[in-house]
Coordinates of N, CA and C in Angstrom, one line a residue:
M10 N 26.2 -4.9 -0.7 CA 24.9 -4.9 -0.1 C 24.5 -3.7 0.5
T11 N 23.0 -3.0 0.1 CA 23.0 -1.7 0.8 C 21.6 -2.1 1.8
F12 N 21.2 -1.5 2.6 CA 20.0 -1.5 3.1 C 18.8 -1.1 2.0
E13 N 19.3 -0.5 0.9 CA 18.1 -0.1 -0.1 C 17.5 -1.4 -0.6
T14 N 18.9 -2.1 -1.2 CA 18.7 -3.2 -1.9 C 18.3 -4.7 -1.1
L15 N 18.5 -4.5 0.0 CA 18.4 -6.0 1.1 C 17.0 -6.5 1.1
F16 N 16.0 -5.7 1.0 CA 14.7 -6.3 1.2 C 14.3 -6.3 -0.1
G17 N 14.5 -5.7 -1.2 CA 13.9 -5.9 -2.3 C 12.9 -5.5 -2.7
V18 N 12.4 -5.8 -3.3 CA 10.7 -5.3 -3.8 C 9.8 -5.3 -2.4
H19 N 10.2 -6.5 -1.6 CA 9.1 -6.4 -0.3 C 9.2 -5.4 0.2
E20 N 10.0 -4.1 0.4 CA 9.5 -3.3 1.3 C 8.6 -2.3 0.6
Q21 N 8.9 -1.8 -1.1 CA 7.7 -1.5 -1.5 C 6.6 -2.1 -1.6
A22 N 6.0 -3.2 -1.5 CA 5.2 -4.0 -1.5 C 4.6 -3.6 -0.1
L23 N 4.9 -3.4 1.0 CA 4.6 -3.2 2.2 C 3.8 -1.9 1.8
T24 N 4.7 -0.6 1.1 CA 4.3 0.8 1.3 C 3.1 0.6 0.6
V25 N 2.8 -0.2 -0.6 CA 1.9 -0.3 -1.4 C 0.8 -0.7 -0.8
S26 N 0.8 -2.0 0.1 CA -0.2 -2.4 0.7 C -0.6 -1.5 2.0
A27 N -0.2 -0.8 2.6 CA -0.7 -0.1 3.5 C -1.2 1.4 3.1
K28 N -0.8 1.9 1.6 CA -1.7 2.9 1.0 C -3.3 2.3 0.7
R29 N -3.1 1.0 0.2 CA -4.3 0.0 -0.2 C -5.3 -0.2 1.4
F30 N -4.7 -0.4 2.3 CA -5.0 -0.7 3.3 C -6.3 0.8 4.0
E31 N -5.6 2.2 3.7 CA -6.0 3.2 3.7 C -7.2 3.3 3.1
L32 N -7.3 3.1 1.7 CA -8.5 3.3 0.8 C -9.4 2.3 1.3
I33 N -9.3 0.8 1.6 CA -10.4 0.3 1.8 C -10.9 0.5 3.0
A34 N -10.1 1.2 4.1 CA -10.6 1.4 5.2 C -11.7 2.5 5.1
A35 N -11.0 3.6 4.1 CA -11.9 4.6 3.9 C -13.6 4.3 3.2
N36 N -13.5 3.3 2.2 CA -14.5 2.6 1.7 C -15.5 2.0 2.9
L37 N -15.1 1.2 3.6 CA -15.9 0.5 4.4 C -16.4 1.7 5.6
A38 N -15.7 2.7 5.8 CA -16.0 3.7 6.8 C -17.1 4.4 6.0
N39 N -17.6 4.5 4.7 CA -18.5 5.2 4.3 C -19.4 4.5 3.2
V40 N -19.4 3.0 3.9 CA -20.5 2.3 3.4 C -21.5 2.7 3.0
D41 N -22.4 3.8 4.3 CA -23.4 4.5 4.4 C -23.6 5.9 3.7
T42 N -22.5 6.4 3.1 CA -22.3 8.1 3.1 C -22.8 7.9 1.5
P43 N -24.0 8.4 1.1 CA -24.7 9.2 0.4 C -23.5 9.8 -0.6
G44 N -23.8 9.2 -2.2 CA -22.9 9.9 -3.1 C -21.6 9.4 -2.9
Y45 N -21.0 8.4 -1.7 CA -19.6 8.3 -1.7 C -19.1 7.2 -2.9
R46 N -17.9 7.3 -3.4 CA -17.3 6.5 -4.8 C -16.3 5.9 -4.2
A47 N -16.2 4.5 -4.4 CA -15.3 3.5 -3.8 C -13.8 3.7 -4.3
R48 N -13.0 3.9 -4.0 CA -11.6 4.1 -4.3 C -10.9 3.0 -4.0
D49 N -10.1 2.5 -4.7 CA -9.1 1.4 -4.9 C -7.8 1.9 -5.7
L50 N -6.7 0.8 -5.4 CA -5.5 0.9 -6.1 C -5.0 -0.1 -6.5
D51 N -4.3 0.1 -8.1 CA -4.2 -1.0 -9.0 C -2.9 -1.3 -8.2
F52 N -2.8 -2.7 -7.4 CA -1.6 -3.1 -6.9 C -0.1 -3.2 -7.8
R53 N -0.5 -4.0 -8.8 CA 0.3 -4.3 -10.0 C 1.1 -3.0 -10.0
A54 N 0.4 -2.1 -10.6 CA 0.9 -0.6 -11.3 C 1.2 -0.3 -10.3
A55 N 0.7 0.0 -8.9 CA 1.6 0.8 -8.1 C 2.7 0.3 -7.6
L56 N 2.8 -1.1 -7.7 CA 4.1 -1.7 -7.2 C 5.3 -1.3 -8.1
S57 N 4.6 -1.8 -9.6 CA 5.8 -1.6 -10.5 C 6.5 0.3 -10.7
A58 N 5.5 1.0 -10.2 CA 5.9 2.3 -10.3 C 6.7 2.6 -9.0
A59 N 6.6 2.0 -7.8 CA 7.2 1.9 -6.9 C 8.9 1.6 -7.1
K60 N 8.7 0.2 -7.6 CA 9.9 -0.4 -7.8 C 10.8 0.5 -9.2
S61 N 10.1 0.8 -10.1 CA 11.2 1.9 -10.9 C 11.4 3.5 -10.3
S62 N 10.7 3.9 -9.1 CA 11.1 5.3 -9.1 C 12.6 5.0 -8.1
P63 N 13.3 6.3 -8.6 CA 14.4 6.2 -7.9 C 14.2 6.5 -6.5
S64 N 15.2 5.8 -5.7 CA 15.1 6.1 -4.0 C 15.8 7.5 -3.8
V65 N 15.5 8.5 -3.5 CA 15.8 9.8 -3.5 C 15.4 10.5 -1.9
T66 N 16.6 10.9 -1.6 CA 16.3 11.6 0.0 C 16.3 13.0 -0.3
L67 N 15.4 13.7 0.7 CA 15.3 15.1 0.4 C 15.5 15.6 1.9
R68 N 16.2 16.7 2.1 CA 16.2 17.4 3.4 C 15.0 18.2 3.7
Q69 N 14.3 18.2 4.6 CA 13.3 18.7 5.0 C 13.8 19.8 6.1
S70 N 13.2 21.1 5.8 CA 13.4 22.3 6.4 C 12.2 22.3 7.1
N71 N 11.0 21.8 7.3 CA 10.4 21.9 7.9 C 9.7 20.3 8.5
A72 N 9.0 20.0 9.5 CA 8.7 18.7 10.0 C 7.4 18.6 9.2
K73 N 6.7 19.4 9.2 CA 5.2 19.7 8.1 C 5.3 18.8 6.5
H74 N 6.4 19.1 5.9 CA 6.9 18.9 4.9 C 6.6 17.3 4.3
L75 N 6.3 17.0 3.0 CA 6.6 15.6 2.5 C 7.5 15.1 2.6
T76 N 7.9 13.9 2.9 CA 8.8 13.2 2.6 C 9.1 12.8 0.6
A77 N 10.1 12.5 0.1 CA 9.8 11.9 -1.0 C 9.0 10.9 -1.2
S78 N 9.5 10.0 -0.4 CA 8.1 8.9 -0.1 C 6.8 9.1 0.1
Q79 N 6.4 10.0 0.7 CA 5.1 10.1 1.1 C 4.7 10.9 0.0
A80 N 5.5 11.8 -1.0 CA 4.9 12.3 -1.9 C 4.9 11.2 -3.0
N81 N 5.6 10.5 -3.2 CA 5.6 9.4 -4.4 C 3.9 8.2 -4.0
Q82 N 3.7 8.2 -2.8 CA 2.7 7.2 -2.2 C 1.4 8.0 -2.9
Q83 N 1.4 9.2 -2.4 CA 0.2 10.2 -2.8 C -0.1 10.0 -4.1
A84 N 1.0 9.8 -5.0 CA 0.7 10.1 -6.5 C 0.4 8.9 -6.9
G85 N -0.1 7.5 -6.4 CA -0.1 6.7 -6.8 C -1.5 6.5 -7.8
D86 N -1.6 5.3 -8.1 CA -2.6 4.7 -9.1 C -3.7 4.5 -8.5
V87 N -4.7 5.3 -7.8 CA -5.9 5.7 -7.0 C -6.9 5.7 -8.3
Y88 N -7.8 5.0 -8.2 CA -8.9 4.8 -8.9 C -10.2 5.1 -8.6
Y89 N -11.6 5.3 -9.2 CA -12.7 5.1 -8.6 C -12.8 3.9 -9.0
R90 N -13.8 3.1 -8.4 CA -14.2 1.6 -8.5 C -15.8 1.5 -9.2
A91 N -15.7 0.7 -10.5 CA -17.1 0.9 -10.7 C -17.9 0.3 -10.2
A92 N -19.3 0.7 -9.7 CA -20.5 0.0 -9.0 C -20.8 -1.5 -9.2
T93 N -20.5 -2.0 -8.2 CA -21.1 -3.7 -8.9 C -22.7 -3.8 -8.5
Q94 N -23.0 -3.0 -7.7 CA -24.5 -3.2 -7.4 C -25.6 -1.3 -7.7
P95 N -25.9 -0.6 -8.5 CA -25.8 0.5 -8.4 C -27.0 0.8 -7.0
T96 N -27.1 1.8 -6.6 CA -27.7 2.1 -5.3 C -28.6 3.4 -5.7
L97 N -29.7 3.9 -4.9 CA -30.3 5.2 -5.6 C -29.3 6.5 -5.2
D98 N -28.9 6.4 -3.9 CA -27.7 7.2 -3.2 C -26.8 7.3 -3.9
G99 N -26.2 7.1 -5.0 CA -25.0 7.0 -5.8 C -23.8 6.4 -5.0
N100 N -24.1 5.5 -3.8 CA -22.6 5.4 -3.3 C -22.2 3.8 -4.0
T101 N -20.9 3.9 -4.5 CA -20.6 2.7 -5.0 C -19.7 1.4 -4.1
V102 N -20.1 1.6 -2.7 CA -19.2 1.1 -1.8 C -19.9 -0.2 -2.2
N103 N -19.6 -1.6 -1.6 CA -19.9 -3.0 -2.0 C -19.2 -3.5 -0.8
A104 N -19.7 -3.3 0.4 CA -19.0 -3.8 2.0 C -18.5 -5.4 1.9
D105 N -19.1 -6.3 0.9 CA -19.0 -7.8 0.9 C -17.7 -7.5 0.2
L106 N -17.6 -6.7 -0.9 CA -16.3 -6.8 -2.0 C -14.9 -6.1 -1.3
E107 N -15.2 -5.2 -0.4 CA -14.4 -4.4 0.3 C -13.8 -5.5 1.4
K108 N -14.2 -5.8 1.8 CA -13.8 -7.4 2.7 C -13.0 -8.3 2.3
V109 N -13.3 -8.8 1.0 CA -12.5 -9.7 0.4 C -11.3 -8.8 0.1
Q110 N -11.2 -7.9 -0.3 CA -10.2 -6.8 -1.0 C -9.2 -6.6 -0.1
F111 N -9.7 -6.8 1.6 CA -9.2 -6.7 2.6 C -8.3 -7.9 2.7
M112 N -9.1 -8.7 2.8 CA -8.1 -9.7 2.7 C -7.0 -10.0 2.1
E113 N -7.2 -9.8 0.7 CA -6.4 -10.3 -0.1 C -5.1 -9.6 0.1
N114 N -5.3 -8.1 0.5 CA -4.5 -7.3 0.9 C -3.4 -7.5 2.1
A115 N -4.2 -7.9 3.2 CA -3.8 -8.6 4.1 C -3.0 -9.8 3.9
L116 N -3.2 -10.5 3.1 CA -2.0 -11.7 2.6 C -0.8 -11.3 2.1
R117 N -1.0 -10.6 0.8 CA 0.5 -9.7 0.5 C 1.0 -8.7 1.5
Y118 N 0.1 -8.1 2.1 CA 1.1 -7.5 3.7 C 1.9 -8.4 4.1
Q119 N 1.2 -9.2 4.8 CA 1.7 -10.4 5.8 C 3.1 -11.5 4.8
F120 N 3.1 -11.6 3.5 CA 3.7 -12.2 2.6 C 5.0 -11.2 2.9
A121 N 5.1 -10.3 2.3 CA 6.0 -9.2 2.1 C 6.8 -9.0 3.6
L122 N 5.9 -8.9 4.6 CA 6.4 -9.2 6.0 C 7.2 -10.0 6.5
D123 N 6.9 -11.6 5.7 CA 7.6 -12.5 6.2 C 9.0 -12.7 5.5
R124 N 8.9 -12.4 4.3 CA 10.2 -12.4 3.4 C 11.1 -11.1 4.3
I125 N 10.7 -10.0 4.5 CA 11.3 -9.0 5.3 C 11.9 -9.8 6.5
D126 N 11.3 -10.3 7.2 CA 11.9 -11.2 8.3 C 12.8 -12.0 8.1
G127 N 12.7 -12.9 7.0 CA 13.5 -14.0 6.9 C 14.9 -13.7 6.5
V128 N 14.8 -12.0 5.7 CA 16.1 -11.5 5.2 C 16.8 -11.0 6.5
T129 N 16.1 -10.7 7.4 CA 16.7 -10.0 8.7 C 17.2 -10.8 9.6
K130 N 16.7 -12.1 9.7 CA 17.2 -12.9 10.3 C 18.3 -13.9 10.0
S131 N 18.4 -13.6 8.3 CA 19.8 -14.3 7.7 C 20.8 -13.2 8.2
V132 N 20.3 -12.2 7.8 CA 21.7 -11.1 8.1 C 22.1 -11.1 9.9
L133 N 21.0 -11.2 10.5 CA 21.6 -11.2 11.9 C 22.8 -12.3 12.1
S134 N 22.0 -13.6 11.5 CA 22.8 -15.2 11.7 C 24.0 -14.5 11.4
A135 N 24.2 -14.4 9.9 CA 25.5 -13.8 9.5 C 26.2 -13.0 10.2
L136 N 26.0 -11.8 11.0 CA 26.8 -11.0 11.5 C 27.0 -12.0 12.8
R137 N 26.3 -12.7 13.2 CA 26.4 -13.2 14.4 C 27.8 -14.8 14.3
G138 N 28.1 -14.8 13.3 CA 28.8 -16.0 12.6 C 28.2 -17.6 12.8
E139 N 26.8 -17.4 12.6 CA 26.3 -18.9 13.0 C 26.3 -19.7 11.6

């Protein structure tokens, strides 16, 4: 068993959820910005892409270069969300919808954390001989 397989899909779920948190936060921050278009991430598609992408480690020659995981995150399935309530200023952010999306994403994130916590506790118990 390696650390790459130890946490299974939950590690990728945390990464995808974190990216989605960033998008939702940006949407909420721009709720009053004229012309701003709400962005979102298809969680299932992004998670499938993260699971199928090979785990590659790259050597960085400069601290400012992207790591392989950062490059993969930025290439996610980000899309512009359709407006649920048309506005005169062209802004497509619905604050109520964003709050619901934030809570759903928080539940996914917490679930993945709980699974990783359980695996970590099991490994520590095994190492202690309990």
